[in-house]
Amino acid sequence: MGPDVPLLNDYKQEFFLKRFPQTVLGGPRFKLGYCAPPYIYVNQIILFLTPWLWGGVGTLLYQLGVMKDFCTAGLSGGLMFVTALALQMTNLYAKQKTETVERMQIQNTLTDEDEFEFSSCVGSETVKFIIPGKKYIINTLFHSLLAGVLCGLGTWYLLPNRITLLYSNIGGTVVIFVFGWVTICIGEYSLIINTATETATFQALDTYEITALMRPFYIFVFIAVDLAHRLLVMFLISAGTAIASYFIPSPLGVILFMTGLGFILSLNLSEIGFAFKHTMISHLASSNSKNAHRGLRMQFGWREFIFYMTVLTFALTEASLLHQFAGSSSFSQASPQAIASYILILLLVIMWILREIQRVYLFGVFRNPFYPKDVRTVAVFMEKQRRLMKVGVVRRILLTLVSPFAMIAFLSLDHSLQNLHSVSVSIGFTRMFRMVWQNTENALLDIVVVSAAQMLVINPDLWWNRSLDTGIKLLLVGLLRDRLFQFLSKLHFAIAILLTSWTEKKQRRRSSAALIALNVAFFPVLLALVAVSALLSSPLLPLFTLPVFLVGFPRPLRSWPGPAGGTACVCPDTVYYRQLVPSLAAALQSALVAGGLGLSLPGSHYLCRFQDRLMWILVLEKGFTYCGVNIKGLELQETSCHTAEAHRVDEIFEMAFEHQEHTRILSPNPHFGHILTPCTVVPVRLYSDARNVLSGIIDSHENLKHLKDDFVKVLVWMLVQYCYKKSKTWESPGSANKSEQGSFPENQHSGAVKGSRAVREEDSFSADTVEDWTDDSDIFDFEPSSRTRDRKEPGQLGLTPKVHLSIPGSIETQSQDFLQEMSPEDKLNRAVVLGLPAVDKGKQPEVLPPVEFSCSYSELLSIPEEWRTAPVPSSKVSEMRQRFPEEWYHFVLSQLDFFHLKEKPSSLLTDLMKDKALKDLYIHGVLSCFFGLFGLDNAVPAPRHVFRAYTGGIPWSAGLDWLTGKPELFQLALKAFRYTFKLMLDKASLGPVENFKELVNYLEEYESDWYIGLVSDLEWQQAVLQEKPYLFSLGHDPSMGIYTGRVLTLQELLVQVGKLNAEAVRGQWANLSWELLYATNDDEERYSIQAHPALLRNLTVQAADPPLGYPVYSSQLLQLPLF
């Protein structure tokens, strides 16, 4: 990225110059992208000044003494209400008038606006352009009524006599009167005429027309403060006093109410309700209770219920006893409350120390001498961290049980609770009794600050002690603490932008020097902006992420509307995040319990890194013994911007965790000041990704020479295993006497295998097939179902092919279901082959003689009949007999156990090995697949052919044509070839196979622990979700001409976790929202999306919720129990 990257492209600059004045004035469009008649602008000016006109009438009547002030307000408001209603009715009439013949409005891509053609000053098109109207009738009435009220109050508020009495200055009165009415005109125009796009746009669509109410709301708030502040304050005080003194007259009752309600509200009530509902209906859905993310929800059972009830009982008992017997004394150095203060101070110091030593950097600045050094493997890390884990358990006990009870003791002993007749006491203590459980660490800090101030300043005449009770003190200290932390984070963010705009060469623009000079010259103004932003808890918005700062509009801590995890840009990489999220959530749970992630509060952001995966974690809510998080996964295919920032993340984590052997004790953090601060590493069960270049293996003549022989062996093993597994479903419990009968029932066995017509499927019609057709038959239909029904064999049922592969250039007309019911000898060729070479079939081969097995159990291992019909020359059959590995075949048969047979002869395996007919069937089956994948050529396959065979993209041949017509056999052959290729790699790297037993071990491992295929396969994603231990894929880089192997290995590995500056994230997201939703600056090469290694700007944009961001994965709200 260079310094000349535009902030806004030329079109967006023109668009922004049109939109911004419209926003400032509340909606009038005085600059269009096309030529419009003058009356369009005149009409808008008249409508804009209409509220001032009616207000001026009322003001004139009041100044002349004709009417009183409230009558004047009523008159102006009534006139404005009638006018607003009339304008909306005019819009409805214009729409109805043009309803039958509606003009098609053409979207102009150059102006991004609808272009209208105007016919007259009050024509339908003019009315609809100036007054778009409301979506709902209720809004038509409500907004009109609101416009009247606003005009009436504005008239009363801006009466010149009142302003003069207030300021005693004619000039000031004129200024306030003029600008006041301009403000009201802006609000009225936005409310009833045309609503402008707001710079505070929160979401893309305004379904309920809320935007129109924003400006009137601000005006109402300003006027209402002057009207009703006294009445409102008196009402709140009276109501609070009534509740505190009448409904709960006893101080002890109030203590118990606050303690119990504060504890209950700090629990995860939604999950408790879900657990209760799930328990009530579990007997109806017991089989559906298990799901992929069951470990991510809080498991609320009897153990948790008893724990919560015990804690609540002890809390109520402690609060009541201390308040009743020791709470009457005032605060002094030796009072019970002072003793509780000393205990709390000690607890705060201990917990801060125990929390900080769990992280790699103390306070993010100095290296922690207690943290394990040079951690690279899980075993070493867990061994070194064993002591820290024990410390984490101690800290969790102090945080969960000891600290809350100590704080309840401090609050219960406070003298302010003896006489509850103040709403301030109720508000302050109710909040604090809840914070004790919900936000224990911050509550402990607040109480320590207040108690320390009381111990240092015991003078009762001081304002702090005389005018404020403890509850209000805690409320003010908590507010100051929160805003102070926000101020420091925002100031860190602002200084980082200011410095990096010059120190980072790629961020240095022509305007950088001037902007830095202005910020230095007006640094007090910058501090004031940061302070106001912190006070309002609003994001600090850096315009285009330049050092030009604005106070953003207040937003939720998660910054985006809608539920968490509602949308994501799903892609094939999503599956890797779906697999690791449950394990990552469990690891985060342990880190949160131990304190390894620091002080985690709602709105905290964390970044996890492992190889090419980046996980963005947002804390959504937190309470007593639970934490709710949202985990997002960022894209794996890295762009240049993504790579630059990911490289900086790797550098920060490597310096923190992997290069510590030569560092000094308490050495400083080399990346202090970066928005990412390393915290800890957590063990997560996920896939490591290894990619290797296969040059020297796949192109080795020696390896390729043995490929065909190994393929025959692997295919023999796979066919035997396939038939053996299928025989378990064939064998019925009542057929144990089959060996005595010497044969199997006819419904399972055809007696002797009828002769296979090798090329019957590809021949033209014969007399036998034509005679069953009638005049009513369609020549493109299948054979009559009666024949196929009679010839169908039950043994062939259930052979559902996984996929149906069509040959390129062919038009298939068969249905898959019908193909499964047809026997091979009855199939007609329904494929019209286009553009393929003609194949000379020769004359039709003779029907093969019946196959008679010497062993009656051979039928159990007999391959399906249609798999033995390949059009292979007889010479190749004899060649395959010589090539067939008979010893390997016998060894594979000897490994079968036939445990599913109730009665079997002791010589069963020997009889099977001696059955030549069975061996011939396997020779034909292997030859069929061999011929389909390698053809009739005996040459050593080339690497390109191996790659195409692995991917299933072999060029067309007669053998392949036949093989793809048997989808299940084709899948077996393809699977066998992939196993053979993986075996070739293992032999090249680990050495040759010593014996048959080792070869069987290889194949059984492939079958049980591996998925060998392609990354693009659906089965690949299923294998990842099923957590297959290993996955292998073969790839090819055509630009470099190399073949690559990719191996995913499932194992427990260390994932690095760092904490992000939450205010830096909120500020960048606020700018992103402003740019895309208001300025529509969606240019993919815009400045604000370019790489910024110091701010991680590109990664932050990715992590935003769609449609502004584009994470490839976003989880639902994950509840992590923190017991």
mmCIF file with all atom_site columns, C-alpha atoms in Angstrom, residues 396-528:
data_model
loop_
_atom_site.group_PDB
_atom_site.id
_atom_site.type_symbol
_atom_site.label_atom_id
_atom_site.label_alt_id
_atom_site.label_comp_id
_atom_site.label_asym_id
_atom_site.label_entity_id
_atom_site.label_seq_id
_atom_site.pdbx_PDB_ins_code
_atom_site.Cartn_x
_atom_site.Cartn_y
_atom_site.Cartn_z
_atom_site.occupancy
_atom_site.B_iso_or_equiv
_atom_site.pdbx_formal_charge
_atom_site.auth_seq_id
_atom_site.auth_comp_id
_atom_site.auth_asym_id
_atom_site.auth_atom_id
_atom_site.pdbx_PDB_model_num
ATOM 1   C CA . ARG A 1 396 ? -10.612 -19.142 42.003 1.00 0.00 ? 396 ARG A CA 1
ATOM 2   C CA . ILE A 1 397 ? -11.652 -20.141 45.526 1.00 0.00 ? 397 ILE A CA 1
ATOM 3   C CA . LEU A 1 398 ? -10.787 -16.685 46.810 1.00 0.00 ? 398 LEU A CA 1
ATOM 4   C CA . LEU A 1 399 ? -12.654 -15.041 43.945 1.00 0.00 ? 399 LEU A CA 1
ATOM 5   C CA . THR A 1 400 ? -15.774 -17.222 43.987 1.00 0.00 ? 400 THR A CA 1
ATOM 6   C CA . LEU A 1 401 ? -16.338 -17.807 47.699 1.00 0.00 ? 401 LEU A CA 1
ATOM 7   C CA . VAL A 1 402 ? -14.082 -15.825 50.015 1.00 0.00 ? 402 VAL A CA 1
ATOM 8   C CA . SER A 1 403 ? -14.244 -12.364 48.426 1.00 0.00 ? 403 SER A CA 1
ATOM 9   C CA . PRO A 1 404 ? -18.051 -12.166 47.969 1.00 0.00 ? 404 PRO A CA 1
ATOM 10  C CA . PHE A 1 405 ? -18.686 -13.142 51.596 1.00 0.00 ? 405 PHE A CA 1
ATOM 11  C CA . ALA A 1 406 ? -16.080 -10.652 52.815 1.00 0.00 ? 406 ALA A CA 1
ATOM 12  C CA . MET A 1 407 ? -17.720 -7.871  50.775 1.00 0.00 ? 407 MET A CA 1
ATOM 13  C CA . ILE A 1 408 ? -21.187 -8.827  52.041 1.00 0.00 ? 408 ILE A CA 1
ATOM 14  C CA . ALA A 1 409 ? -19.809 -8.550  55.550 1.00 0.00 ? 409 ALA A CA 1
ATOM 15  C CA . PHE A 1 410 ? -18.488 -5.034  54.806 1.00 0.00 ? 410 PHE A CA 1
ATOM 16  C CA . LEU A 1 411 ? -21.806 -3.905  53.301 1.00 0.00 ? 411 LEU A CA 1
ATOM 17  C CA . SER A 1 412 ? -23.963 -5.477  56.014 1.00 0.00 ? 412 SER A CA 1
ATOM 18  C CA . LEU A 1 413 ? -21.954 -3.711  58.737 1.00 0.00 ? 413 LEU A CA 1
ATOM 19  C CA . ASP A 1 414 ? -22.429 -0.268  57.192 1.00 0.00 ? 414 ASP A CA 1
ATOM 20  C CA . HIS A 1 415 ? -24.156 2.240   59.428 1.00 0.00 ? 415 HIS A CA 1
ATOM 21  C CA . SER A 1 416 ? -26.134 3.682   56.474 1.00 0.00 ? 416 SER A CA 1
ATOM 22  C CA . LEU A 1 417 ? -28.374 0.605   56.385 1.00 0.00 ? 417 LEU A CA 1
ATOM 23  C CA . GLN A 1 418 ? -29.755 1.134   59.885 1.00 0.00 ? 418 GLN A CA 1
ATOM 24  C CA . ASN A 1 419 ? -32.302 3.720   58.716 1.00 0.00 ? 419 ASN A CA 1
ATOM 25  C CA . LEU A 1 420 ? -33.463 3.228   55.119 1.00 0.00 ? 420 LEU A CA 1
ATOM 26  C CA . HIS A 1 421 ? -35.327 6.401   54.222 1.00 0.00 ? 421 HIS A CA 1
ATOM 27  C CA . SER A 1 422 ? -33.288 7.528   51.215 1.00 0.00 ? 422 SER A CA 1
ATOM 28  C CA . VAL A 1 423 ? -33.573 6.459   47.633 1.00 0.00 ? 423 VAL A CA 1
ATOM 29  C CA . SER A 1 424 ? -29.820 6.952   47.228 1.00 0.00 ? 424 SER A CA 1
ATOM 30  C CA . VAL A 1 425 ? -29.164 4.274   49.839 1.00 0.00 ? 425 VAL A CA 1
ATOM 31  C CA . SER A 1 426 ? -31.486 1.853   48.080 1.00 0.00 ? 426 SER A CA 1
ATOM 32  C CA . ILE A 1 427 ? -29.983 2.477   44.646 1.00 0.00 ? 427 ILE A CA 1
ATOM 33  C CA . GLY A 1 428 ? -26.363 2.355   45.773 1.00 0.00 ? 428 GLY A CA 1
ATOM 34  C CA . PHE A 1 429 ? -26.564 -0.740  47.943 1.00 0.00 ? 429 PHE A CA 1
ATOM 35  C CA . THR A 1 430 ? -28.865 -2.667  45.576 1.00 0.00 ? 430 THR A CA 1
ATOM 36  C CA . ARG A 1 431 ? -26.319 -2.187  42.808 1.00 0.00 ? 431 ARG A CA 1
ATOM 37  C CA . MET A 1 432 ? -23.424 -3.168  45.061 1.00 0.00 ? 432 MET A CA 1
ATOM 38  C CA . PHE A 1 433 ? -25.029 -6.314  46.415 1.00 0.00 ? 433 PHE A CA 1
ATOM 39  C CA . ARG A 1 434 ? -25.386 -7.474  42.814 1.00 0.00 ? 434 ARG A CA 1
ATOM 40  C CA . MET A 1 435 ? -21.863 -6.451  41.751 1.00 0.00 ? 435 MET A CA 1
ATOM 41  C CA . VAL A 1 436 ? -20.430 -8.496  44.608 1.00 0.00 ? 436 VAL A CA 1
ATOM 42  C CA . TRP A 1 437 ? -21.405 -11.638 42.683 1.00 0.00 ? 437 TRP A CA 1
ATOM 43  C CA . GLN A 1 438 ? -21.558 -10.467 39.086 1.00 0.00 ? 438 GLN A CA 1
ATOM 44  C CA . ASN A 1 439 ? -18.347 -8.459  38.834 1.00 0.00 ? 439 ASN A CA 1
ATOM 45  C CA . THR A 1 440 ? -16.397 -9.546  41.901 1.00 0.00 ? 440 THR A CA 1
ATOM 46  C CA . GLU A 1 441 ? -12.956 -8.181  40.993 1.00 0.00 ? 441 GLU A CA 1
ATOM 47  C CA . ASN A 1 442 ? -14.142 -4.669  40.166 1.00 0.00 ? 442 ASN A CA 1
ATOM 48  C CA . ALA A 1 443 ? -16.505 -4.643  43.156 1.00 0.00 ? 443 ALA A CA 1
ATOM 49  C CA . LEU A 1 444 ? -13.577 -5.582  45.405 1.00 0.00 ? 444 LEU A CA 1
ATOM 50  C CA . LEU A 1 445 ? -11.520 -2.710  43.973 1.00 0.00 ? 445 LEU A CA 1
ATOM 51  C CA . ASP A 1 446 ? -14.364 -0.222  44.495 1.00 0.00 ? 446 ASP A CA 1
ATOM 52  C CA . ILE A 1 447 ? -14.944 -1.253  48.119 1.00 0.00 ? 447 ILE A CA 1
ATOM 53  C CA . VAL A 1 448 ? -11.208 -1.108  48.872 1.00 0.00 ? 448 VAL A CA 1
ATOM 54  C CA . VAL A 1 449 ? -10.996 2.427   47.475 1.00 0.00 ? 449 VAL A CA 1
ATOM 55  C CA . VAL A 1 450 ? -14.009 3.583   49.484 1.00 0.00 ? 450 VAL A CA 1
ATOM 56  C CA . SER A 1 451 ? -12.848 1.894   52.682 1.00 0.00 ? 451 SER A CA 1
ATOM 57  C CA . ALA A 1 452 ? -9.317  3.264   52.281 1.00 0.00 ? 452 ALA A CA 1
ATOM 58  C CA . ALA A 1 453 ? -10.735 6.760   51.845 1.00 0.00 ? 453 ALA A CA 1
ATOM 59  C CA . GLN A 1 454 ? -12.842 6.305   54.991 1.00 0.00 ? 454 GLN A CA 1
ATOM 60  C CA . MET A 1 455 ? -9.858  5.140   57.004 1.00 0.00 ? 455 MET A CA 1
ATOM 61  C CA . LEU A 1 456 ? -7.709  8.026   55.791 1.00 0.00 ? 456 LEU A CA 1
ATOM 62  C CA . VAL A 1 457 ? -10.423 10.656  56.211 1.00 0.00 ? 457 VAL A CA 1
ATOM 63  C CA . ILE A 1 458 ? -12.400 9.811   59.356 1.00 0.00 ? 458 ILE A CA 1
ATOM 64  C CA . ASN A 1 459 ? -13.482 13.411  59.987 1.00 0.00 ? 459 ASN A CA 1
ATOM 65  C CA . PRO A 1 460 ? -17.315 13.242  60.001 1.00 0.00 ? 460 PRO A CA 1
ATOM 66  C CA . ASP A 1 461 ? -17.661 16.902  59.040 1.00 0.00 ? 461 ASP A CA 1
ATOM 67  C CA . LEU A 1 462 ? -16.006 16.369  55.666 1.00 0.00 ? 462 LEU A CA 1
ATOM 68  C CA . TRP A 1 463 ? -18.356 16.588  52.660 1.00 0.00 ? 463 TRP A CA 1
ATOM 69  C CA . TRP A 1 464 ? -17.420 13.077  51.501 1.00 0.00 ? 464 TRP A CA 1
ATOM 70  C CA . ASN A 1 465 ? -18.571 11.560  54.810 1.00 0.00 ? 465 ASN A CA 1
ATOM 71  C CA . ARG A 1 466 ? -21.369 13.981  55.669 1.00 0.00 ? 466 ARG A CA 1
ATOM 72  C CA . SER A 1 467 ? -23.351 14.165  52.403 1.00 0.00 ? 467 SER A CA 1
ATOM 73  C CA . LEU A 1 468 ? -22.802 10.764  50.815 1.00 0.00 ? 468 LEU A CA 1
ATOM 74  C CA . ASP A 1 469 ? -23.701 7.337   52.114 1.00 0.00 ? 469 ASP A CA 1
ATOM 75  C CA . THR A 1 470 ? -21.575 4.279   51.348 1.00 0.00 ? 470 THR A CA 1
ATOM 76  C CA . GLY A 1 471 ? -23.853 3.090   48.544 1.00 0.00 ? 471 GLY A CA 1
ATOM 77  C CA . ILE A 1 472 ? -23.547 6.343   46.594 1.00 0.00 ? 472 ILE A CA 1
ATOM 78  C CA . LYS A 1 473 ? -19.806 6.456   47.278 1.00 0.00 ? 473 LYS A CA 1
ATOM 79  C CA . LEU A 1 474 ? -19.462 3.009   45.754 1.00 0.00 ? 474 LEU A CA 1
ATOM 80  C CA . LEU A 1 475 ? -21.618 4.062   42.798 1.00 0.00 ? 475 LEU A CA 1
ATOM 81  C CA . LEU A 1 476 ? -19.454 7.124   42.111 1.00 0.00 ? 476 LEU A CA 1
ATOM 82  C CA . VAL A 1 477 ? -16.190 5.227   42.564 1.00 0.00 ? 477 VAL A CA 1
ATOM 83  C CA . GLY A 1 478 ? -17.418 2.478   40.220 1.00 0.00 ? 478 GLY A CA 1
ATOM 84  C CA . LEU A 1 479 ? -18.383 5.061   37.597 1.00 0.00 ? 479 LEU A CA 1
ATOM 85  C CA . LEU A 1 480 ? -15.041 6.834   37.900 1.00 0.00 ? 480 LEU A CA 1
ATOM 86  C CA . ARG A 1 481 ? -13.152 3.533   37.747 1.00 0.00 ? 481 ARG A CA 1
ATOM 87  C CA . ASP A 1 482 ? -14.966 2.435   34.592 1.00 0.00 ? 482 ASP A CA 1
ATOM 88  C CA . ARG A 1 483 ? -14.534 5.777   32.853 1.00 0.00 ? 483 ARG A CA 1
ATOM 89  C CA . LEU A 1 484 ? -10.883 6.022   33.898 1.00 0.00 ? 484 LEU A CA 1
ATOM 90  C CA . PHE A 1 485 ? -10.073 2.624   32.392 1.00 0.00 ? 485 PHE A CA 1
ATOM 91  C CA . GLN A 1 486 ? -11.931 3.621   29.231 1.00 0.00 ? 486 GLN A CA 1
ATOM 92  C CA . PHE A 1 487 ? -10.041 6.912   29.094 1.00 0.00 ? 487 PHE A CA 1
ATOM 93  C CA . LEU A 1 488 ? -6.667  5.167   29.346 1.00 0.00 ? 488 LEU A CA 1
ATOM 94  C CA . SER A 1 489 ? -7.600  2.627   26.662 1.00 0.00 ? 489 SER A CA 1
ATOM 95  C CA . LYS A 1 490 ? -8.890  5.327   24.308 1.00 0.00 ? 490 LYS A CA 1
ATOM 96  C CA . LEU A 1 491 ? -5.825  7.480   24.919 1.00 0.00 ? 491 LEU A CA 1
ATOM 97  C CA . HIS A 1 492 ? -3.599  4.489   24.142 1.00 0.00 ? 492 HIS A CA 1
ATOM 98  C CA . PHE A 1 493 ? -5.539  3.990   20.906 1.00 0.00 ? 493 PHE A CA 1
ATOM 99  C CA . ALA A 1 494 ? -5.296  7.661   19.924 1.00 0.00 ? 494 ALA A CA 1
ATOM 100 C CA . ILE A 1 495 ? -1.560  7.868   20.593 1.00 0.00 ? 495 ILE A CA 1
ATOM 101 C CA . ALA A 1 496 ? -0.972  4.637   18.655 1.00 0.00 ? 496 ALA A CA 1
ATOM 102 C CA . ILE A 1 497 ? -2.731  6.078   15.592 1.00 0.00 ? 497 ILE A CA 1
ATOM 103 C CA . LEU A 1 498 ? -0.897  9.374   15.968 1.00 0.00 ? 498 LEU A CA 1
ATOM 104 C CA . LEU A 1 499 ? 2.565   7.820   16.201 1.00 0.00 ? 499 LEU A CA 1
ATOM 105 C CA . THR A 1 500 ? 2.146   5.076   13.624 1.00 0.00 ? 500 THR A CA 1
ATOM 106 C CA . SER A 1 501 ? 0.830   7.548   11.049 1.00 0.00 ? 501 SER A CA 1
ATOM 107 C CA . TRP A 1 502 ? 4.474   8.642   10.790 1.00 0.00 ? 502 TRP A CA 1
ATOM 108 C CA . THR A 1 503 ? 6.612   5.758   12.070 1.00 0.00 ? 503 THR A CA 1
ATOM 109 C CA . GLU A 1 504 ? 4.959   3.195   9.791  1.00 0.00 ? 504 GLU A CA 1
ATOM 110 C CA . LYS A 1 505 ? 6.225   4.122   6.331  1.00 0.00 ? 505 LYS A CA 1
ATOM 111 C CA . LYS A 1 506 ? 3.257   2.578   4.544  1.00 0.00 ? 506 LYS A CA 1
ATOM 112 C CA . GLN A 1 507 ? 0.875   4.666   6.678  1.00 0.00 ? 507 GLN A CA 1
ATOM 113 C CA . ARG A 1 508 ? 2.682   7.932   5.971  1.00 0.00 ? 508 ARG A CA 1
ATOM 114 C CA . ARG A 1 509 ? 0.548   10.171  3.762  1.00 0.00 ? 509 ARG A CA 1
ATOM 115 C CA . ARG A 1 510 ? 1.089   13.666  2.446  1.00 0.00 ? 510 ARG A CA 1
ATOM 116 C CA . SER A 1 511 ? -1.213  15.021  5.122  1.00 0.00 ? 511 SER A CA 1
ATOM 117 C CA . SER A 1 512 ? 0.403   13.078  7.986  1.00 0.00 ? 512 SER A CA 1
ATOM 118 C CA . ALA A 1 513 ? 2.808   15.812  9.050  1.00 0.00 ? 513 ALA A CA 1
ATOM 119 C CA . ALA A 1 514 ? 0.058   18.443  9.109  1.00 0.00 ? 514 ALA A CA 1
ATOM 120 C CA . LEU A 1 515 ? -2.316  16.197  11.054 1.00 0.00 ? 515 LEU A CA 1
ATOM 121 C CA . ILE A 1 516 ? 0.365   15.327  13.611 1.00 0.00 ? 516 ILE A CA 1
ATOM 122 C CA . ALA A 1 517 ? 1.214   19.023  14.053 1.00 0.00 ? 517 ALA A CA 1
ATOM 123 C CA . LEU A 1 518 ? -2.446  19.898  14.591 1.00 0.00 ? 518 LEU A CA 1
ATOM 124 C CA . ASN A 1 519 ? -2.877  17.121  17.165 1.00 0.00 ? 519 ASN A CA 1
ATOM 125 C CA . VAL A 1 520 ? 0.238   18.255  19.045 1.00 0.00 ? 520 VAL A CA 1
ATOM 126 C CA . ALA A 1 521 ? -0.797  21.892  18.941 1.00 0.00 ? 521 ALA A CA 1
ATOM 127 C CA . PHE A 1 522 ? -4.313  21.108  20.122 1.00 0.00 ? 522 PHE A CA 1
ATOM 128 C CA . PHE A 1 523 ? -3.388  18.248  22.432 1.00 0.00 ? 523 PHE A CA 1
ATOM 129 C CA . PRO A 1 524 ? -5.651  19.578  25.237 1.00 0.00 ? 524 PRO A CA 1
ATOM 130 C CA . VAL A 1 525 ? -8.546  19.446  22.775 1.00 0.00 ? 525 VAL A CA 1
ATOM 131 C CA . LEU A 1 526 ? -7.601  15.872  21.931 1.00 0.00 ? 526 LEU A CA 1
ATOM 132 C CA . LEU A 1 527 ? -7.586  14.989  25.622 1.00 0.00 ? 527 LEU A CA 1
ATOM 133 C CA . ALA A 1 528 ? -10.988 16.647  26.004 1.00 0.00 ? 528 ALA A CA 1
#
